[in-house]
Coordinates of C-alpha atoms in Angstrom, one line a residue:
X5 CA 0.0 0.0 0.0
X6 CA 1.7 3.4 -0.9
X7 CA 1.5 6.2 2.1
X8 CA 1.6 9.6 0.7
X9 CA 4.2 11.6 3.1
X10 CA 3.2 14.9 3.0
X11 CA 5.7 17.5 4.8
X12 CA 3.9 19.0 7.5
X13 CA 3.2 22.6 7.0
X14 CA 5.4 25.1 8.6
X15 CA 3.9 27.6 11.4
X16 CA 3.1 30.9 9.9
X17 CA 3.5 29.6 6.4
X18 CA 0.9 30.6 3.1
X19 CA 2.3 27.6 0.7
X20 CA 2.1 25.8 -1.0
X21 CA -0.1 28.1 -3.2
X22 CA -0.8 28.7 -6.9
X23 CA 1.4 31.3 -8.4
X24 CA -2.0 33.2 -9.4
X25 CA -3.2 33.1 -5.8
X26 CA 0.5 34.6 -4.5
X27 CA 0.2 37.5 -7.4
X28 CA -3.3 38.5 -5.5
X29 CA -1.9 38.9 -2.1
X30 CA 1.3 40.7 -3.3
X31 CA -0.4 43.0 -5.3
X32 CA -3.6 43.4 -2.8
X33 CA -0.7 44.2 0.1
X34 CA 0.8 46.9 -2.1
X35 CA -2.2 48.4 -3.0
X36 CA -1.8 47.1 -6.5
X37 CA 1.1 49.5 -6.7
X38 CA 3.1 49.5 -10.3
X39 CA 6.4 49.9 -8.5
X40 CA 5.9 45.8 -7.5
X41 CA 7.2 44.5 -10.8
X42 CA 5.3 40.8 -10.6
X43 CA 6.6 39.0 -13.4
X44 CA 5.3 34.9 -14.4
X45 CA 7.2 32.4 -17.0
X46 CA 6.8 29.2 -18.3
X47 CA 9.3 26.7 -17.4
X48 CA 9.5 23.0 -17.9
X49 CA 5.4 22.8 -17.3
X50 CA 5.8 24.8 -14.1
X51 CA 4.7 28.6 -13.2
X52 CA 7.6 30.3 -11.8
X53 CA 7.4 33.8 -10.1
X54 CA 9.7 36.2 -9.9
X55 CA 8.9 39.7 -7.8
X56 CA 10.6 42.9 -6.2
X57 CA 10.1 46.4 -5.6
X58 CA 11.6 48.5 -8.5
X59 CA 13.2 51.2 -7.2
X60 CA 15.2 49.0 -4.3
X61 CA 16.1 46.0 -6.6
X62 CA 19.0 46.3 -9.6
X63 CA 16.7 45.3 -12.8
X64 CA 19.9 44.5 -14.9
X65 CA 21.5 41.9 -11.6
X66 CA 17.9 40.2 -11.7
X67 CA 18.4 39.7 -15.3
X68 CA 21.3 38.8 -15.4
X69 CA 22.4 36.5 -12.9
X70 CA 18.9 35.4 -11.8
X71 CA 16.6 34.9 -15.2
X72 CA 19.3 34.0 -17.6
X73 CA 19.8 31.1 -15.7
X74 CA 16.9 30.0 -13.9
X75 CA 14.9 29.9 -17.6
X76 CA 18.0 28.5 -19.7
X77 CA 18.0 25.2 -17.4
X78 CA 17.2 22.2 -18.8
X79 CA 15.4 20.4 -15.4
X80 CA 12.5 21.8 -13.4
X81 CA 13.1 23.7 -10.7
X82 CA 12.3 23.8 -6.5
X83 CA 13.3 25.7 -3.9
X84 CA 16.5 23.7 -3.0
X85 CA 18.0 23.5 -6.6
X86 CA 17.7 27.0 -6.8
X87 CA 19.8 27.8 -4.2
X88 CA 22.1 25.1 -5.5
X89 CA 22.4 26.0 -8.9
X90 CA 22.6 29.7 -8.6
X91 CA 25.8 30.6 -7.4
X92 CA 25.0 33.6 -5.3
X93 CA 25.7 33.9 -1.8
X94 CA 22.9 35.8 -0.6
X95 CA 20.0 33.1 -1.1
X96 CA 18.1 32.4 1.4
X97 CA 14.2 30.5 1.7
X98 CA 11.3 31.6 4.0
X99 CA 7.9 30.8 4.5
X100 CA 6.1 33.8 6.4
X101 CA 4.1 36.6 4.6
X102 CA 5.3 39.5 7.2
X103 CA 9.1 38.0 6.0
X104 CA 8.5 38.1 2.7
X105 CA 6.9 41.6 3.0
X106 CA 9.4 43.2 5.1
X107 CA 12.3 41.6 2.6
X108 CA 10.7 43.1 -0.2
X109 CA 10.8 46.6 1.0
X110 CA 14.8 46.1 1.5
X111 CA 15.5 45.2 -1.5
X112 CA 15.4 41.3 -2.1
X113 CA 14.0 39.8 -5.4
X114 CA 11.8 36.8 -4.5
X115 CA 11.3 33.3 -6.9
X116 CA 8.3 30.9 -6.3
X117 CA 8.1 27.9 -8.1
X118 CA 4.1 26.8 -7.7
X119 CA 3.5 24.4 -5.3
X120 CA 6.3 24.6 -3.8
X121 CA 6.7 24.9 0.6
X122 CA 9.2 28.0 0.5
X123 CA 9.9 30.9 -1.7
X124 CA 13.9 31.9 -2.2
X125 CA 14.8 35.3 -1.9
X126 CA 18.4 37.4 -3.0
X127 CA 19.8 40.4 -2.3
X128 CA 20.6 42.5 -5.1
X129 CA 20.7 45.7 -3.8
X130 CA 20.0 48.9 -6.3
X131 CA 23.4 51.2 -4.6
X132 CA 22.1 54.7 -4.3
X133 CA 23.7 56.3 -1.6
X134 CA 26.7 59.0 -1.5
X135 CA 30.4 57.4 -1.9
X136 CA 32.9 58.1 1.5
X137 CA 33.8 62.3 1.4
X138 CA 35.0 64.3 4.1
X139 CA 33.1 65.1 7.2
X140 CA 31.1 68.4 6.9
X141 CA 30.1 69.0 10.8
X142 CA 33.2 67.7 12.5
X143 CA 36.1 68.9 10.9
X144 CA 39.5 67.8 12.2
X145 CA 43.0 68.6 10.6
X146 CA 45.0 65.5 11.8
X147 CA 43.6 61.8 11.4
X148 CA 41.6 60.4 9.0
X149 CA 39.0 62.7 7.1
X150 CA 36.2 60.4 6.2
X151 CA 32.9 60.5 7.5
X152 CA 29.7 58.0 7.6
X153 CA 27.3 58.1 5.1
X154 CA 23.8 57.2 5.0
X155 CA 24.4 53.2 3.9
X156 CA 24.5 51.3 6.9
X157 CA 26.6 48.2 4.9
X158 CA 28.9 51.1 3.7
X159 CA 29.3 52.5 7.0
X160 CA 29.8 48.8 9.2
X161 CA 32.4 48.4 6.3
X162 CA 34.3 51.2 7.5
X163 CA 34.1 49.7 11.1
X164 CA 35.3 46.4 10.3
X165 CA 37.6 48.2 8.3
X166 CA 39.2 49.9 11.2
X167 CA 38.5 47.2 14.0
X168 CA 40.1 44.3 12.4
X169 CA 39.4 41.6 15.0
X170 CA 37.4 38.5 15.6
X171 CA 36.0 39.6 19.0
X172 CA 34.2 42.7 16.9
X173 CA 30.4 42.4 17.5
X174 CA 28.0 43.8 15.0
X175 CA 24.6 42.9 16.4
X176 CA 21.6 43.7 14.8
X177 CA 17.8 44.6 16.1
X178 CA 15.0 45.7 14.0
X179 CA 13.5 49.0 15.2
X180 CA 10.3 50.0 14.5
X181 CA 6.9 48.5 14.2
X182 CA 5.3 49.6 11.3
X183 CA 8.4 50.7 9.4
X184 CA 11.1 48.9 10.9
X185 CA 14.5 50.1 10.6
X186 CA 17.8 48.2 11.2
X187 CA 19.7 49.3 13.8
X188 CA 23.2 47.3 14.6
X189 CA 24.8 47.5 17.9
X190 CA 28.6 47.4 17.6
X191 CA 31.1 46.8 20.3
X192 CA 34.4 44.1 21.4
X193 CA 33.2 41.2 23.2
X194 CA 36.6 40.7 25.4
X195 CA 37.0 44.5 26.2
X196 CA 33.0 46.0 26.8
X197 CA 30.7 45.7 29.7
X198 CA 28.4 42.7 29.1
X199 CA 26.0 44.8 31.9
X200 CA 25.9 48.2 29.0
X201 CA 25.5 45.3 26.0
X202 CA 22.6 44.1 28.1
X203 CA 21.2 47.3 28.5
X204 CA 21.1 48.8 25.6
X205 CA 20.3 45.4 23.6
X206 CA 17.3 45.3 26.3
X207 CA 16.3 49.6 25.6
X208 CA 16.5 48.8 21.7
X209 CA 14.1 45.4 21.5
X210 CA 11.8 47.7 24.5
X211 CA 11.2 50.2 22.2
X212 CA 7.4 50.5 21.0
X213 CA 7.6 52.7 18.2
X214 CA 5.9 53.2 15.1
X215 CA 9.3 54.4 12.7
X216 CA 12.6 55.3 13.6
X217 CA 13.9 58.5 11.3
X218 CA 17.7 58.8 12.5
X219 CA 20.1 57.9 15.4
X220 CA 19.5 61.2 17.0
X221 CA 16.2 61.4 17.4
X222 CA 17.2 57.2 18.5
X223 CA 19.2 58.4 21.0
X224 CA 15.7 60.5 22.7
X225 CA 14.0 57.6 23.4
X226 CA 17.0 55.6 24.6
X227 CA 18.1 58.4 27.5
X228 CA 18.1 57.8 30.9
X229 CA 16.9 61.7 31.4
X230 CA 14.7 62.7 28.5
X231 CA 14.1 66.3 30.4
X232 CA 17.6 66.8 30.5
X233 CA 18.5 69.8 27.9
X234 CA 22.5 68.1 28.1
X235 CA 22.8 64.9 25.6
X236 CA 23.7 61.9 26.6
X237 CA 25.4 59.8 23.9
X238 CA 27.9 60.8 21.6
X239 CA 27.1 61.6 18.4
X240 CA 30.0 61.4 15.6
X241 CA 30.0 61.5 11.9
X242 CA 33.9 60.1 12.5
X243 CA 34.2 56.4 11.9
X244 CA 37.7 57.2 13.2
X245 CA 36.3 58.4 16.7
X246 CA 33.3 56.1 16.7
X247 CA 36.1 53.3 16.1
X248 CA 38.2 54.9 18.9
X249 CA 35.5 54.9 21.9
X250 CA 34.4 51.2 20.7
X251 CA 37.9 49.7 21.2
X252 CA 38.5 51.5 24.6
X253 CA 35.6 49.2 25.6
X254 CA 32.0 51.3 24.8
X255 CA 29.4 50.7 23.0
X256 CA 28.7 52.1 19.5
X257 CA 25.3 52.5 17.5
X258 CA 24.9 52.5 13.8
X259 CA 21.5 53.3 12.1
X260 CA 20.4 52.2 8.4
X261 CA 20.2 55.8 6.2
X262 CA 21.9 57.7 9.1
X263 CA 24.7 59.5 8.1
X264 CA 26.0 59.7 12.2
X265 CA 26.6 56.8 14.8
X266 CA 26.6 57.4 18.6
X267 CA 28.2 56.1 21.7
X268 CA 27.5 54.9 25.0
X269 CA 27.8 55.0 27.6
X270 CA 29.7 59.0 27.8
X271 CA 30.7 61.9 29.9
X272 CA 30.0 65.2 30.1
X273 CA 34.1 65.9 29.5
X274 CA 34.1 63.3 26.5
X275 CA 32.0 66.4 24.7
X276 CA 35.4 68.4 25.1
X277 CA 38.0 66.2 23.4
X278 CA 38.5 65.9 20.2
X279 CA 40.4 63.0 18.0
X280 CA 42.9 65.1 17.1
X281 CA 44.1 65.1 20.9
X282 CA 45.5 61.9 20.2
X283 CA 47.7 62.6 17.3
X284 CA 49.2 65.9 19.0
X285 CA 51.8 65.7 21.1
X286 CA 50.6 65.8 24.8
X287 CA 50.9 69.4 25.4
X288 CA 49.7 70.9 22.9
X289 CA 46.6 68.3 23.1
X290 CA 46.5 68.8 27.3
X291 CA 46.8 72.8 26.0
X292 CA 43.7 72.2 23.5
X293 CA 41.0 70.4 26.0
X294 CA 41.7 72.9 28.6
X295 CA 41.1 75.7 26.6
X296 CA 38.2 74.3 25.5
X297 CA 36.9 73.7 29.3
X298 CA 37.5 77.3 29.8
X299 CA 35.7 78.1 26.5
X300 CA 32.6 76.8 27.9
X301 CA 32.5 78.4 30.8
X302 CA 32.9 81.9 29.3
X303 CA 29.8 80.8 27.2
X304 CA 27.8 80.3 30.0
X305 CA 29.0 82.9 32.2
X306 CA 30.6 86.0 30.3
X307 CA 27.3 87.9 29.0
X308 CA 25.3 87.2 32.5
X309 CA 28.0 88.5 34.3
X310 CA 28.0 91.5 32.1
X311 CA 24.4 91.6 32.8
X312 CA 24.8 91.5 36.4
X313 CA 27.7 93.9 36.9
X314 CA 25.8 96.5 34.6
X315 CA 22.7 96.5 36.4
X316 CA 23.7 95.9 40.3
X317 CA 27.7 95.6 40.9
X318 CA 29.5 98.6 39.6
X319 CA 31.6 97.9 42.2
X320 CA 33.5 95.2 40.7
X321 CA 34.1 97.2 37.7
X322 CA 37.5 98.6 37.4
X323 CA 37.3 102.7 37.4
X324 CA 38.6 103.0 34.5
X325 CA 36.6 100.4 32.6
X326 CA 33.4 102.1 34.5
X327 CA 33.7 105.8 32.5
X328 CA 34.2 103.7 29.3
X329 CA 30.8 102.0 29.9
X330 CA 29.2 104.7 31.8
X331 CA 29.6 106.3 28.1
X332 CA 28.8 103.5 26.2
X333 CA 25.6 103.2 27.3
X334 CA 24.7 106.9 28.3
X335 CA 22.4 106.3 24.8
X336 CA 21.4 103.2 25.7
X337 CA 17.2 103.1 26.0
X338 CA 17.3 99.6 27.5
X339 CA 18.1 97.9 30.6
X340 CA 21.6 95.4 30.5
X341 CA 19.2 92.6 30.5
X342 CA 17.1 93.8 27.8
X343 CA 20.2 95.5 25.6
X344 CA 21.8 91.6 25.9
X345 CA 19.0 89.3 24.8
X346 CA 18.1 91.7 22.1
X347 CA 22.2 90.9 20.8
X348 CA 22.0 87.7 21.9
X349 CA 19.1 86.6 19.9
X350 CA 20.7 88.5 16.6
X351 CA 23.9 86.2 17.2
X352 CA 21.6 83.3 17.0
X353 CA 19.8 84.6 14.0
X354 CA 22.8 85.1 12.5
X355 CA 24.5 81.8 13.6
X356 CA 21.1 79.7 12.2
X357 CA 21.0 81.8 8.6
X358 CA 24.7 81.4 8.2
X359 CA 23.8 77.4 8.9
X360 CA 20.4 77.4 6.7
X361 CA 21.9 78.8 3.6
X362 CA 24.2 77.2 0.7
X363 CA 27.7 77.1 2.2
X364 CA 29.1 80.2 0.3
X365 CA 26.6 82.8 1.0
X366 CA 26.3 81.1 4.4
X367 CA 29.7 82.4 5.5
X368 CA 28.9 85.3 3.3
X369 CA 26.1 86.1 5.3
X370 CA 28.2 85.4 9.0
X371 CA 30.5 87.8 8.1
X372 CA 29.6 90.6 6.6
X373 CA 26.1 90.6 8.7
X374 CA 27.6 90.4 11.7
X375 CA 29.6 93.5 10.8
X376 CA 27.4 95.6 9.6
X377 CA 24.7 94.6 12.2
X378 CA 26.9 94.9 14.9
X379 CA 27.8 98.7 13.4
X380 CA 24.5 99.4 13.0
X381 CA 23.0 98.5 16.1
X382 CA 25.9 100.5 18.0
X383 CA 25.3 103.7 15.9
X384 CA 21.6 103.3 16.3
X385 CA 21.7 103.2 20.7
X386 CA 20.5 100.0 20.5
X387 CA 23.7 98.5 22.2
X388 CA 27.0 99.7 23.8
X389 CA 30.2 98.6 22.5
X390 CA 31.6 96.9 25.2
X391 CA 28.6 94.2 24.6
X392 CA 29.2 93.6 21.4
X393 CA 33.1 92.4 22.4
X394 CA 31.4 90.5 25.2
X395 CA 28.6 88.5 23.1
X396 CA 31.3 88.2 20.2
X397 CA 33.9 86.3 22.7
X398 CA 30.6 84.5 24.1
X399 CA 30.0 83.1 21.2
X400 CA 33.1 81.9 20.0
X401 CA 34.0 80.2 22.8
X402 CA 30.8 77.9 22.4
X403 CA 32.0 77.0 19.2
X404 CA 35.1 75.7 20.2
X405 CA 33.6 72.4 21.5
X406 CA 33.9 69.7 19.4
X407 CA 30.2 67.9 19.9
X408 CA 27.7 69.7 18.2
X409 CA 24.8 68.7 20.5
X410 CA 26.8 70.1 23.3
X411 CA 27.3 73.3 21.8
X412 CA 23.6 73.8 21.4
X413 CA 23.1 72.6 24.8
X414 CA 25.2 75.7 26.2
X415 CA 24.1 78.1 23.7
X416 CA 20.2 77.7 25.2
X417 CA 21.6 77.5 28.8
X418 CA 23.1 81.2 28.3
X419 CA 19.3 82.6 27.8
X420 CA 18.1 81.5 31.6
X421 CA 21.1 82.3 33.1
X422 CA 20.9 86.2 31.4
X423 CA 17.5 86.3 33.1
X424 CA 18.6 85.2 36.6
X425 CA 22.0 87.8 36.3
X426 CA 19.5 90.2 35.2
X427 CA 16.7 89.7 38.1
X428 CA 19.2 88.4 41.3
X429 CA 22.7 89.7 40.1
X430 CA 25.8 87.6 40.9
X431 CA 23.5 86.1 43.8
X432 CA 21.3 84.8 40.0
X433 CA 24.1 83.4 38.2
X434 CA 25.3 81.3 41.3
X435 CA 21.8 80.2 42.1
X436 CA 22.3 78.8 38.2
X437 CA 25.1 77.2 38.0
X438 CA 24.6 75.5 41.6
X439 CA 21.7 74.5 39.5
X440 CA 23.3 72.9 36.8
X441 CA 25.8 71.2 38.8
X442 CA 23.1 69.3 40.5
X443 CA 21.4 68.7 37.2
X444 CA 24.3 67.4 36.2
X445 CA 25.1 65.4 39.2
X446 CA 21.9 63.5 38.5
X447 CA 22.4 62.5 35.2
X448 CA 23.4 58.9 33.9
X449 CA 24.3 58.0 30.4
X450 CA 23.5 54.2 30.2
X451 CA 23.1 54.2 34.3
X452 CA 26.9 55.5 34.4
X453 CA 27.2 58.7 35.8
X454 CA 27.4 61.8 33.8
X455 CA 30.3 63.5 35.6
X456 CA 32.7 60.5 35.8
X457 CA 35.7 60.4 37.0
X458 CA 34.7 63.8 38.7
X459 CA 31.6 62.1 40.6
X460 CA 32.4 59.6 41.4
X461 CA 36.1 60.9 41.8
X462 CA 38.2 58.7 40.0
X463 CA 42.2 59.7 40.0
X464 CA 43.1 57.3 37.6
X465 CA 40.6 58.3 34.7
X466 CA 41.2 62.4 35.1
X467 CA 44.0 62.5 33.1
X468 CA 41.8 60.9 30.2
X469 CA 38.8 63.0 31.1
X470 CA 40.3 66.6 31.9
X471 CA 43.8 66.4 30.0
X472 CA 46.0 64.3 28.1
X473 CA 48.9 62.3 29.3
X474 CA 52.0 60.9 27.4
X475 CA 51.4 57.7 25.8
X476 CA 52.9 55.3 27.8
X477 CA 50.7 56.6 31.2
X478 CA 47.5 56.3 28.8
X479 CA 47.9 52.0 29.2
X480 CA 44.6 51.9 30.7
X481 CA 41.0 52.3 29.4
X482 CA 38.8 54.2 31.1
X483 CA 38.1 52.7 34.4
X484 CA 35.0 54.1 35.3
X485 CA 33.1 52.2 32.6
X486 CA 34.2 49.0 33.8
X487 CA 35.8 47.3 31.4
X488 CA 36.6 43.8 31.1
X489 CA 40.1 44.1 29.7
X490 CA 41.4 47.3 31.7
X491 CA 45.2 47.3 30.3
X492 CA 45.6 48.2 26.9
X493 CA 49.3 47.9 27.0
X494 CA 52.2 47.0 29.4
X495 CA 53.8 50.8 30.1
X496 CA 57.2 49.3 31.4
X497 CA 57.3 48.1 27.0
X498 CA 55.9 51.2 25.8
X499 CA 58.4 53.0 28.0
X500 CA 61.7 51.3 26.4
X501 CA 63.8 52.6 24.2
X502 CA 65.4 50.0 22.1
X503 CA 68.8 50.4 20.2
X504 CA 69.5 49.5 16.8
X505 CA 72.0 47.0 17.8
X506 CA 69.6 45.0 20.1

């Protein structure tokens, strides 16, 4: 007696099916949508089905390493001899509508043979996405000058590229429910902390989101303060810094069509350094953070203080300097407080035109408006002098930081604290920054603390936090993230000078 084995149907699958029936539900889940080219042939007495999305598929690889020889063959087709006779790496069967549907969208060109129990799929990818330039937002002089781009294979490339090891961990999650996005999470396995893998594999599989549009607006929904006005994860556009942070045992985040990765966990000092510190010599890197620490407090504090020791502490004032303003501002109308948010506010202007614009008459517009405004709103009374040199150094210094978030972040915090030197004095701007201290005190990035190795004091990680040392005391990674591998390098080797002779 013959038993018919029939294979038993896979959970979640729609075949076997007629080729007819599968054209139906493509075209009724697209909306019967003319980019889903849905083509049928004739082969060896079977219907074979071959579908993808135009503008995400390469028409001329489908034709020529998929049709020519699938409809050349001599012997019918299934789903394994497919994959075995067409040499292509990327094959791969599934059974599952939501797969197939999702796979579609990416790019993959799918072949049914009828009545068959699984449909084959290959990537062949339609490459439309900007080739490797320079970075445009973080501009270094030393060190490598390429920056991400929006292709997520592109930029992992460029990783792998860089991290040449086996322990190199590019794990990948699917964000977004109703248009998922890929999201890969990259760190070392022997070096980073399996407690910040767990956490933010654990925050990116949490999230309950319709779409994802870009790792920054990413890292919003992953902070551990989303109130906070300070940001708390690094965002580059530098595979050489991204590369960098993930080696010295963090964790690094790339997002499909984002041109910019980020890292976690961070500090509020890892804002302040730069790349190029490491290819300077020590002093002159040591020389550049500081300065740029100092920058940042000028930008908070020079045109409140102004504000304050115009309207209630002439006192502090030098005598000299006092006539000189006294004058200044004899045709002044408005109030210190009033004269510096009005100039304050035009910076801004200026800064977001200059930033809006096409890059010429951006810096067009930057330089010569802020010369003839500044002119003009002297001669007019609007302003004294002396303010104008005061919001001018203000705002340079908060240029000088490297992370562009941060810079923002200080920018805004100059407005409140102009409003509390203007109403409370000196007495204000104390009450504001004993404010932000606290604020910042509070703050964890990844549940690590914001101001490590500060708070919690950590001698061994200042010099990597508030200067640079020589190389051969920088043979540790940053302790305060807890590592698993904490020595980079033995120092008594690095140390050694070695003759020719020996």
């Amino acid at each position: 007696m013959k038993i018919n084995r029939r294979r038993k149907k896979q959970p979640n699958s729609i075949f076997p099916l007629k080729v007819d029936k599968l054209k139906q539900i493509m075209q009724s889940k697209f909306e019967n949508n003319e980019d889903l080219i849905f083509s049928i042939y004739e082969h060896q007495g079977k219907k074979i089905a071959v579908f993808f999305i135009s503008y995400q598929a390469d028409s001329d690889k489908v034709e020529d390493f998929l049709l020519d020889p699938l409809l050349s063959s001599k012997h019918e087709w299934t789903s394994s001899s497919i994959l075995n006779e067409i040499p292509l790496g990327t094959g791969k069967t599934t059974v599952a509508l939501e797969d197939i549907l999702e796979k579609l969208l990416i790019g993959e060109v799918f072949i049914y043979v009828e009545n068959e129990e699984e449909i084959v799929s290959y990537i062949l990818l339609k490459k439309q996405h900007r080739q490797l330039s320079k970075a445009e937002n973080e501009t270094v002089v030393l060190g490598p000058q390429i920056a991400f781009t929006e292709s997520l294979i592109t930029n992992l490339n460029v990783v792998r590229w860089s991290i040449r090891s086996t322990d190199l961990v590019l794990e990948k999650i699917m964000v977004g429910k109703r248009y998922p996005r890929e999201v890969r999470i990259v760190y070392v396995k022997s070096v980073a902390n399996e407690v910040d893998v767990n956490t933010m594999r654990q925050r990116l599989q949490d999230l309950d989101i319709d779409e994802l549009e870009d790792s920054t607006v990413l890292q919003q929904y992953l902070d551990d303060s989303s109130t906070s006005i300070f940001p708390q994860y690094y965002s580059t556009e530098l595979p050489d810094r991204f590369s960098y942070a993930v080696r010295q045992g963090r964790i690094g985040v790339l997002t499909e069509n984002s041109p910019t990765g980020f890292i976690a966990p961070t500090t509020f000092f890892s804002f302040f350094e730069s790349t190029e510190d490491m290819y300077m010599r020590w002093q002159a890197g040591s020389f550049l953070r500081i300065m740029r620490f100092i920058s940042m407090f000028l930008a908070v504090i020079l045109t409140p203080l102004y504000v304050a020791a115009a309207t209630y502490h002439y006192e502090i004032i030098p005598t000299a300097e006092l006539i000189t303003l006294g004058q200044s501002r004899a045709i002044v109308p408005f109030p210190p407080i009033i004269e510096a948010l009005i100039l304050e506010f035009l910076i801004e202007l200026l800064r977001e035109a200059g930033a809006r614009l096409p890059t010429k008459i951006g810096q067009t517009i930057g330089i010569v408006g802020g010369v003839i405004i500044g002119q003009a709103v002297v001669e007019a009374g609007l302003t004294s002098s002396i303010l104008i040199i005061v919001v001018a150094l203000s705002a340079l210094s908060s240029f000088t930081v490297p992370g562009y978030l941060m810079g923002t972040s200080i920018r805004v915090i100059r407005f409140p604290m102009m409003l509390l030197a203007g109403v409370l004095g000196l007495i204000g701007i104390m009450f504001g920054l004993i404010f932000l201290i606290i604020h910042l005190l509070r703050i964890n990035s990844l549940g690590r603390p914001y101001l490590s190795p500060v708070y919690p004091f950590r001698w061994a990680d200042l010099n990597k936090a508030l200067f640079r040392a020589p190389l051969q005391y920088e043979n540790k990674r940053f302790f305060s993230f807890r590592p698993k591998d904490l020595l980079r390098y033995r120092r008594g080797e690095a140390k050694r000078r070695h003759d020719i002779d020996e």
